[in-house]
CSV table of C-alpha atoms in Angstrom, one decimal:
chain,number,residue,atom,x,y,z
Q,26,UNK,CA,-20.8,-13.0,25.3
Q,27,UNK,CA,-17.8,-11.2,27.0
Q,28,UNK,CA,-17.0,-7.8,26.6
Q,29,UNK,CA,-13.5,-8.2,25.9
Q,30,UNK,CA,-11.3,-5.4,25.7
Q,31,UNK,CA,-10.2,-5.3,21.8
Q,32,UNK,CA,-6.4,-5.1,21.6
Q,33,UNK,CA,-5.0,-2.6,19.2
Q,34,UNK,CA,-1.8,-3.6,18.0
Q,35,UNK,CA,0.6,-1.0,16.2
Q,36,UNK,CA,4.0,-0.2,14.8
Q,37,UNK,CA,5.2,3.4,17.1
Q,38,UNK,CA,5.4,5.6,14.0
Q,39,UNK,CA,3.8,8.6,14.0
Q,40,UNK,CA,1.7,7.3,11.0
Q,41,UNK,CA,1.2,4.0,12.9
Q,42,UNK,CA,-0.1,6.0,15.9
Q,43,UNK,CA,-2.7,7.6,13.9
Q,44,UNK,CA,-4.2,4.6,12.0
Q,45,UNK,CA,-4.1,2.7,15.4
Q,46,UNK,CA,-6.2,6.0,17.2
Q,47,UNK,CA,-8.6,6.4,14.3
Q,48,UNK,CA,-9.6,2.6,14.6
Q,49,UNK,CA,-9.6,2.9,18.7
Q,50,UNK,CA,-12.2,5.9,18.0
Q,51,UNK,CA,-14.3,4.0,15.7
Q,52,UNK,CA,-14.6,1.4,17.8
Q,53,UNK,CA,-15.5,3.1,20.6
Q,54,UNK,CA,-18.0,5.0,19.0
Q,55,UNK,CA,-19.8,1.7,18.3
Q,56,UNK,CA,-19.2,1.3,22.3
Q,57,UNK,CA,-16.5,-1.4,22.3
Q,58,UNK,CA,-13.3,-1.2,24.9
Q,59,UNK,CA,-9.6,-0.6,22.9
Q,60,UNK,CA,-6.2,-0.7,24.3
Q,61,UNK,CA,-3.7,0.4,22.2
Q,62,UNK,CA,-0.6,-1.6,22.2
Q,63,UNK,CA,2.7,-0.3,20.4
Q,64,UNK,CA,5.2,-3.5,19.1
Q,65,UNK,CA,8.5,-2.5,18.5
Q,66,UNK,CA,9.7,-3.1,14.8
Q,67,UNK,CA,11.0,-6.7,13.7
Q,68,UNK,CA,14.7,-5.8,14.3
Q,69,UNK,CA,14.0,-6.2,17.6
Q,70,UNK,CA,12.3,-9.2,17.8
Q,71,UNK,CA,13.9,-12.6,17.0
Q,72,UNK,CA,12.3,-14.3,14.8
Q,73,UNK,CA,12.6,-18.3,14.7
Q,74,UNK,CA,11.7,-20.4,11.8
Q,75,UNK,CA,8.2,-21.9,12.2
Q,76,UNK,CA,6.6,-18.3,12.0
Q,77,UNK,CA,8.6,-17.7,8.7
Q,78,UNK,CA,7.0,-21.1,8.0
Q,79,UNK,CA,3.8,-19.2,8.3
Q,80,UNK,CA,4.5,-17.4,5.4
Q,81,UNK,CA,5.3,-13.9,6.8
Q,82,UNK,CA,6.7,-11.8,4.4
Q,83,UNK,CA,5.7,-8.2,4.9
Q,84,UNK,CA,8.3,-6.7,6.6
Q,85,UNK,CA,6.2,-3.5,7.8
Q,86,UNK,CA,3.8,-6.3,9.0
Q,87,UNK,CA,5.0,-9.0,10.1
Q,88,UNK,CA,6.1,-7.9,13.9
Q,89,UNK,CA,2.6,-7.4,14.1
Q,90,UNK,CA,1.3,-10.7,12.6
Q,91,UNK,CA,4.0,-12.5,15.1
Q,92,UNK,CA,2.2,-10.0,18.2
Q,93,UNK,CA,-1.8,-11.2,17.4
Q,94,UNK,CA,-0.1,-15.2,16.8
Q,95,UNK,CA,1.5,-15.0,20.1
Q,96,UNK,CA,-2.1,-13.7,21.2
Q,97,UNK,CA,-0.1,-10.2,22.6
Q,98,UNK,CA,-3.0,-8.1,20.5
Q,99,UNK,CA,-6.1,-8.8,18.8
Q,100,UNK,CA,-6.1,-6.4,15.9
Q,101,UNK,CA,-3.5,-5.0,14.0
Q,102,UNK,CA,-3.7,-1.8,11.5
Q,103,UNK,CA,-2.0,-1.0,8.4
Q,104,UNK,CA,-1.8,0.7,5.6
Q,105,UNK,CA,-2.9,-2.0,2.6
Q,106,UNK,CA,-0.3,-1.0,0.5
Q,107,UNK,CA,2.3,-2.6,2.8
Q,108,UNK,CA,0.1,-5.7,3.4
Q,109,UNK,CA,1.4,-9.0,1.3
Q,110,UNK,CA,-1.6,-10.4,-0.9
Q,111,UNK,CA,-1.1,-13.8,1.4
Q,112,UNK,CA,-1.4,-13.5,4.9
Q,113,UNK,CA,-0.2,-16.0,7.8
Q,114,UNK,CA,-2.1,-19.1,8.5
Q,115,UNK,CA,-4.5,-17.9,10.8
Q,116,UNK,CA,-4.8,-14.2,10.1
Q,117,UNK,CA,-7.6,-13.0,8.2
Q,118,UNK,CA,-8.5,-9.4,6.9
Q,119,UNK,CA,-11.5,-8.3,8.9
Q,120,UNK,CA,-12.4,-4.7,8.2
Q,121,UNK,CA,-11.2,-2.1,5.3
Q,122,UNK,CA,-11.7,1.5,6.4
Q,123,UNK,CA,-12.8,4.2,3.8
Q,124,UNK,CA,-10.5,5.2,1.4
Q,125,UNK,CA,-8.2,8.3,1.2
Q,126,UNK,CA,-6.2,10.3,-1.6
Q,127,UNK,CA,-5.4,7.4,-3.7
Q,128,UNK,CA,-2.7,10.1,-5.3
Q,129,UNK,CA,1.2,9.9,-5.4
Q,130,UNK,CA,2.7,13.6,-5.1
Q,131,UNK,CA,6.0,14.8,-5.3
Q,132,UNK,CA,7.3,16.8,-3.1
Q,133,UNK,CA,10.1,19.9,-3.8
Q,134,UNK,CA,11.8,22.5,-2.7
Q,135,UNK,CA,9.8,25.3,-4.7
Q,136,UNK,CA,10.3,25.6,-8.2
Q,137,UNK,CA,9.9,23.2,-11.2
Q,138,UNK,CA,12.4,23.9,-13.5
Q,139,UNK,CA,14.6,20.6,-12.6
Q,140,UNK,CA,11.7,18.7,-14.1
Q,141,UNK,CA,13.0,19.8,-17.8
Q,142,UNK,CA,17.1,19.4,-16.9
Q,143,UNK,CA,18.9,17.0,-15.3
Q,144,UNK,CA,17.9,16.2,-11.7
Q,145,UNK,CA,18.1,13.7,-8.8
Q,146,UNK,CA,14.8,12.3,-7.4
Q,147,UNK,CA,14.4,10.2,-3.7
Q,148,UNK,CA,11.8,7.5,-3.2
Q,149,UNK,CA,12.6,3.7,-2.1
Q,150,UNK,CA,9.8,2.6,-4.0
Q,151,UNK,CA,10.5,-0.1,-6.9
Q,152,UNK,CA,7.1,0.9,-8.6
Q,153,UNK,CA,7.8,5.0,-8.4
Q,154,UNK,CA,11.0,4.5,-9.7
Q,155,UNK,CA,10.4,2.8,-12.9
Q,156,UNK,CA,7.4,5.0,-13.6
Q,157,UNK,CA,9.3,8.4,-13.1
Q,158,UNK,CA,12.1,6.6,-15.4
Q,159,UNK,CA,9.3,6.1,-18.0
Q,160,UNK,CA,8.3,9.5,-18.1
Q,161,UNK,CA,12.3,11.3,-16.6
Q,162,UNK,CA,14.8,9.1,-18.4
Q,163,UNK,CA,17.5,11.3,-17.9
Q,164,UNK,CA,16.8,11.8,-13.9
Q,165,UNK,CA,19.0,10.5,-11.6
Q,166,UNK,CA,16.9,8.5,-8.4
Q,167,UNK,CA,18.1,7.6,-5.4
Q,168,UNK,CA,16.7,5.5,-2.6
Q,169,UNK,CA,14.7,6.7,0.2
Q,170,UNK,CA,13.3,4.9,3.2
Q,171,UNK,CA,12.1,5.2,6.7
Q,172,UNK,CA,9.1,6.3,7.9
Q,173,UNK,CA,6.6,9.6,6.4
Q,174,UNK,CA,8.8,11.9,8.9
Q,175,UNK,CA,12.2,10.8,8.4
Q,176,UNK,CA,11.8,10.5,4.7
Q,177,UNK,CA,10.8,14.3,5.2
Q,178,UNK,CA,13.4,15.2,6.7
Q,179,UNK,CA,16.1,13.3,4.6
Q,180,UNK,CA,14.8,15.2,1.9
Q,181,UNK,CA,15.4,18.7,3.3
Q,182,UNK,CA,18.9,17.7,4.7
Q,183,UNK,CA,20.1,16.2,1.2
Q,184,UNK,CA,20.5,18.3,-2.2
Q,185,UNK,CA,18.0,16.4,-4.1
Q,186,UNK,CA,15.5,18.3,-6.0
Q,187,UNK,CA,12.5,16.5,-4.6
Q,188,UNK,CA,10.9,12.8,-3.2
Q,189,UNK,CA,7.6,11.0,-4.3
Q,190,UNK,CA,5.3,10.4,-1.4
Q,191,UNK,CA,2.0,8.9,-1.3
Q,192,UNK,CA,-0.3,12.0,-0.5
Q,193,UNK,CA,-2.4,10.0,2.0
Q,194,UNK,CA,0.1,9.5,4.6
Q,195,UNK,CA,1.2,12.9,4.8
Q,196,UNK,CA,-2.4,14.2,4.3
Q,197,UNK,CA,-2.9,11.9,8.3
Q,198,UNK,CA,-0.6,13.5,10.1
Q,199,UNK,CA,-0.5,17.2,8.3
Q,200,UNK,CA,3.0,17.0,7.0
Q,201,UNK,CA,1.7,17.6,3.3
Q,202,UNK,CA,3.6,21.0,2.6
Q,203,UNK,CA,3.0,23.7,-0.1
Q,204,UNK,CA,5.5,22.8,-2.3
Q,205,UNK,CA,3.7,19.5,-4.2
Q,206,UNK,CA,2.3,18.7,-7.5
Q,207,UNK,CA,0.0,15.6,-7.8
Q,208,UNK,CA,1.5,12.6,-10.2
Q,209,UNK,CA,-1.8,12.1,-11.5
Q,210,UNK,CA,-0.2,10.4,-14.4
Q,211,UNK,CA,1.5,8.4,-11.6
Q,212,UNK,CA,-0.7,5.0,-11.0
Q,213,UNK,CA,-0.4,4.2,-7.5
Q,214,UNK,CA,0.6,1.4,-5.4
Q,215,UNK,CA,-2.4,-1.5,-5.3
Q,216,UNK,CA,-4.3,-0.6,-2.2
Q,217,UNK,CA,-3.0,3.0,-2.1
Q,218,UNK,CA,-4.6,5.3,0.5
Q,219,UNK,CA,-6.8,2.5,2.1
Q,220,UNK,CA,-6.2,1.3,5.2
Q,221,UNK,CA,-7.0,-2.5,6.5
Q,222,UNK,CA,-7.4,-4.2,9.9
Q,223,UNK,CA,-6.5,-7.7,10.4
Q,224,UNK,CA,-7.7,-10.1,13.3
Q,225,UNK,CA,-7.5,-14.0,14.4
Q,226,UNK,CA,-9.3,-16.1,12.3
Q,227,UNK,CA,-10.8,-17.8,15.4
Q,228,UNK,CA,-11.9,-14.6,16.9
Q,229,UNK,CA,-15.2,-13.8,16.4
Q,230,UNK,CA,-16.3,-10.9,18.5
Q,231,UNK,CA,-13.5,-8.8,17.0
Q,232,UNK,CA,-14.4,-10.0,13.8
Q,233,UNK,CA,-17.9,-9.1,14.4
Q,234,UNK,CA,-16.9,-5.9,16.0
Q,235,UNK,CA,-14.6,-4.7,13.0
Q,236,UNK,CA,-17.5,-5.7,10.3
Q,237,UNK,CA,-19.3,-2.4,11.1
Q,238,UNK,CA,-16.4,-0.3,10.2
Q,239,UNK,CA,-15.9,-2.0,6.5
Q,240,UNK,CA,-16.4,0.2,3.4
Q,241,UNK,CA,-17.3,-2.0,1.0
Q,242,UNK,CA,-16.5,0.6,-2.1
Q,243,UNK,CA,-12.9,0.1,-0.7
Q,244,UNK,CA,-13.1,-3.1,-0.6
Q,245,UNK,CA,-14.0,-3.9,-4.1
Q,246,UNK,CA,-11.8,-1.5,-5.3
Q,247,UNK,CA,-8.6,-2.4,-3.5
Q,248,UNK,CA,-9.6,-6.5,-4.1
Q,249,UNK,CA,-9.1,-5.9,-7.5
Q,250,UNK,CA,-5.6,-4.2,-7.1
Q,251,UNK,CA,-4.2,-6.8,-5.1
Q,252,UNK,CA,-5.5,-9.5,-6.9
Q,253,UNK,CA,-4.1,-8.0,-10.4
Q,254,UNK,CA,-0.8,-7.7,-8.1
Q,255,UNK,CA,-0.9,-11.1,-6.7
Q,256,UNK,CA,-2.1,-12.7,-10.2
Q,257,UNK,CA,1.6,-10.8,-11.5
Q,258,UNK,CA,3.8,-11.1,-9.1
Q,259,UNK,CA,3.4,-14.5,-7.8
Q,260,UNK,CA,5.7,-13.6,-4.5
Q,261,UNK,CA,8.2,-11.7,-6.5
Q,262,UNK,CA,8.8,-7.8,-5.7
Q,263,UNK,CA,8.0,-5.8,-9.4
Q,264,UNK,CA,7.0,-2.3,-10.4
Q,265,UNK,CA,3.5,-2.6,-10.4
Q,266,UNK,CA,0.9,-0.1,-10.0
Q,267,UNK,CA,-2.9,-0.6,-10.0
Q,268,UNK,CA,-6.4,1.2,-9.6
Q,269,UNK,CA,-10.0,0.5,-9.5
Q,270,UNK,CA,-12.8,3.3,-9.5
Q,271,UNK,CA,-15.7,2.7,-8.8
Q,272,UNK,CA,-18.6,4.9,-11.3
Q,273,UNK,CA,-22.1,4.9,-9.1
Q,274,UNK,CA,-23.9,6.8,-11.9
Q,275,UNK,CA,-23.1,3.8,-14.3
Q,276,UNK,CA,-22.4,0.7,-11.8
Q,277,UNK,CA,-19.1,0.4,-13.8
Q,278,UNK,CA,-15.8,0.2,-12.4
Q,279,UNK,CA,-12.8,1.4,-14.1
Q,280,UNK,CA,-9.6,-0.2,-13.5
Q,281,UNK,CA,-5.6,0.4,-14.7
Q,282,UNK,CA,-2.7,-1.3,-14.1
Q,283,UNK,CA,0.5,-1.2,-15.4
Q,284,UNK,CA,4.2,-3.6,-15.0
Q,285,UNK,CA,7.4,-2.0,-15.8
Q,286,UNK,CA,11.2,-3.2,-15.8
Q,287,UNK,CA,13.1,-2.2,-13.1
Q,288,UNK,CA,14.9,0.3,-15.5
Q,289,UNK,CA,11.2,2.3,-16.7
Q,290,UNK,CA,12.2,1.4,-20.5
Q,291,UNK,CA,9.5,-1.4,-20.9
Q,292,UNK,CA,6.0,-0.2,-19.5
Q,293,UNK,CA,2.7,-3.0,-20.4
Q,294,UNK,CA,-0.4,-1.0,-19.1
Q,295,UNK,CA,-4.3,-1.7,-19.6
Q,296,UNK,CA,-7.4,0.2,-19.3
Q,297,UNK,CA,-10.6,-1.6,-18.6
Q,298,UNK,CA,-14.3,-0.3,-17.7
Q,299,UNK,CA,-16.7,-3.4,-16.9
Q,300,UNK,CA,-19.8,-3.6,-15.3
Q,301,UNK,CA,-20.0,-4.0,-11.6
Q,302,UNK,CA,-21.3,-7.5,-11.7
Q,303,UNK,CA,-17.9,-8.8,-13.7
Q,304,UNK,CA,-15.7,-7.1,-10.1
Q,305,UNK,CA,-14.5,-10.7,-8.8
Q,306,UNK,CA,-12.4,-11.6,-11.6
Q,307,UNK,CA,-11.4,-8.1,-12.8
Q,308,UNK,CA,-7.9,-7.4,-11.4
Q,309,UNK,CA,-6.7,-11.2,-12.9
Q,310,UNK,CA,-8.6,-11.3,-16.4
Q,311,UNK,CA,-6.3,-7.8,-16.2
Q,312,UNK,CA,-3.0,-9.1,-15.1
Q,313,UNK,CA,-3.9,-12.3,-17.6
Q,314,UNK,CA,-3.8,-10.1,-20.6
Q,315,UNK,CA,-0.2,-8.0,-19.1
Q,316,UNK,CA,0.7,-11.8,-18.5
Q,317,UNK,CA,0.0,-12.7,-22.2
Q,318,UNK,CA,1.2,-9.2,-23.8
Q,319,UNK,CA,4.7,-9.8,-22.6
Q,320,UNK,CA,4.6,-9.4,-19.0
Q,321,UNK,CA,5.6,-12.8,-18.3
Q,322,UNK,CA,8.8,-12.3,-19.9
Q,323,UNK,CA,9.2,-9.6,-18.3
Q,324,UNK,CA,8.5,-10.6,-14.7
Q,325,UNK,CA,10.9,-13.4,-15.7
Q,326,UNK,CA,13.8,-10.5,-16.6
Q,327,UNK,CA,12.5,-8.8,-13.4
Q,328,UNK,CA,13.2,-12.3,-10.9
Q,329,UNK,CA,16.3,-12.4,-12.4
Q,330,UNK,CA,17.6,-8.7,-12.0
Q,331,UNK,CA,16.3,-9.1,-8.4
Q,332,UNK,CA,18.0,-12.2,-7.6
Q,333,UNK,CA,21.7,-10.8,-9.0
């Protein structure tokens, strides 16, 4: 069998960067060669039609899915969160590395009084928005994007009060700062804090190579979250949050997920704890009974809002 040189494709964030290097040091540890290739985001690549036809949709992923198809890298790191539940024809998810802070935190600028008056909140997040609604209905949000670093930095250069950020990605790079309270009542993003590495279907020496670096707790965990998302969404963008815990002193797994409007007025959550053995079908028996307690009306209102 060669030795080939495994490929590490990334986006050139800061973030990015770190993901890519703590793959490249597992794998080397386990005595395999890396490279570590940075991709330059999508805006700068053309894209034609017959890879949309692949059904690429993430847009923090798919430069990178477009990179291992045109056999430019053989791996590609992300964080899960940003991963669609479907990915291109040929691209299969080969490892999921151990999870992190699963937490959103909001981040201020010292002080928590604006919590109890009027206030304006940043995050680009569909899902944080609805939920801070929910609980702030009198809060003004605005949208924030970019990467963990610019998103910092917008904050401190505009007068908003504070931003939601997941904890995990700031918690990488040491940008967390002191001024933070947990959102604990907050359920995070499906796939929050875990990271996953995709690969060629066809390739098996990666494959093989990034099966000794899979956590299976993750993987259980963050399978149910996207599989509640996917059961939900069915390729539409909603506010949906969703988390699955895994109890080793019981072999139980606890799991919530919850769909909101677009607005935060209408939240439909659940609560389950089943035994490990009933994991495969948890995170759609879940989305099912969202589905059937008026979620699928209101994805329905939700497509349409979307679409106007």
């Amino acid at each position: 069998m060669t030795k080939k040189t495994i490929r590490i494709g990334t986006r050139d964030s800061q973030l990015a960067l770190w993901q890519a290097n703590s793959v490249q040091k597992q794998l080397q540890d386990f005595g395999y060669k890396t490279e570590i290739i940075t991709v330059k985001s999508d805006g700068d690549i053309m894209l034609d039609k017959p890879l949309y036809e692949l059904g690429i949709t993430g847009i923090f992923t798919k430069t990178l899915d477009i990179a291992m198809i045109n056999g430019q890298v053989d791996i590609a790191v992300h964080s899960m969160k940003d991963v669609p539940t479907a990915l291109p024809k040929g691209i299969v998810q080969a490892a999921v590395l151990k999870r992190a802070n699963v937490l959103d935190i909001l981040v201020h600028k010292g002080g928590l009084d604006f919590l109890n008056k009027e206030a304006t909140i940043a995050t680009g997040s569909l899902r944080r928005q609805a939920q801070w609604w929910n609980k702030y209905p009198n809060h003004k949000v605005v949208d924030l994007r970019g990467n963990v670093n610019t998103r910092m930095q917008k904050l401190k250069d505009n007068d908003w009060e504070a931003a939601v950020f997941a904890a995990a990605g700031l918690e990488r790079i040491n940008l967390k700062p002191d001024s933070f309270i947990n959102l604990d009542w907050m359920i995070p993003a499906p796939a929050q804090g875990a990271m996953v590495i995709v690969a060629m279907e066809n390739d098996s020496f990666t494959i093989d190579a990034l099966s000794q670096l899979n956590d299976i707790e993750t993987e259980i965990c963050t399978y149910i979250e996207r599989q509640f998302l996917r059961t939900l969404e069915g390729g539409c963008t909603a506010p949906i949050g969703a988390l699955a815990k895994y109890n080793e002193e019981d072999d139980t797994i606890d799991f919530k997920g919850v769909l909101l409007s677009i607005d935060g007025k209408q939240k439909i959550d659940i609560e389950k704890k089943v035994d490990i053995i009933e994991w495969k079908k948890l995170g759609f028996n879940s989305a099912q009974e969202i589905l059937g307690n008026g979620g699928d009306k209101l994805m329905k209102e939700i497509k349409n809002g979307l679409k106007k």
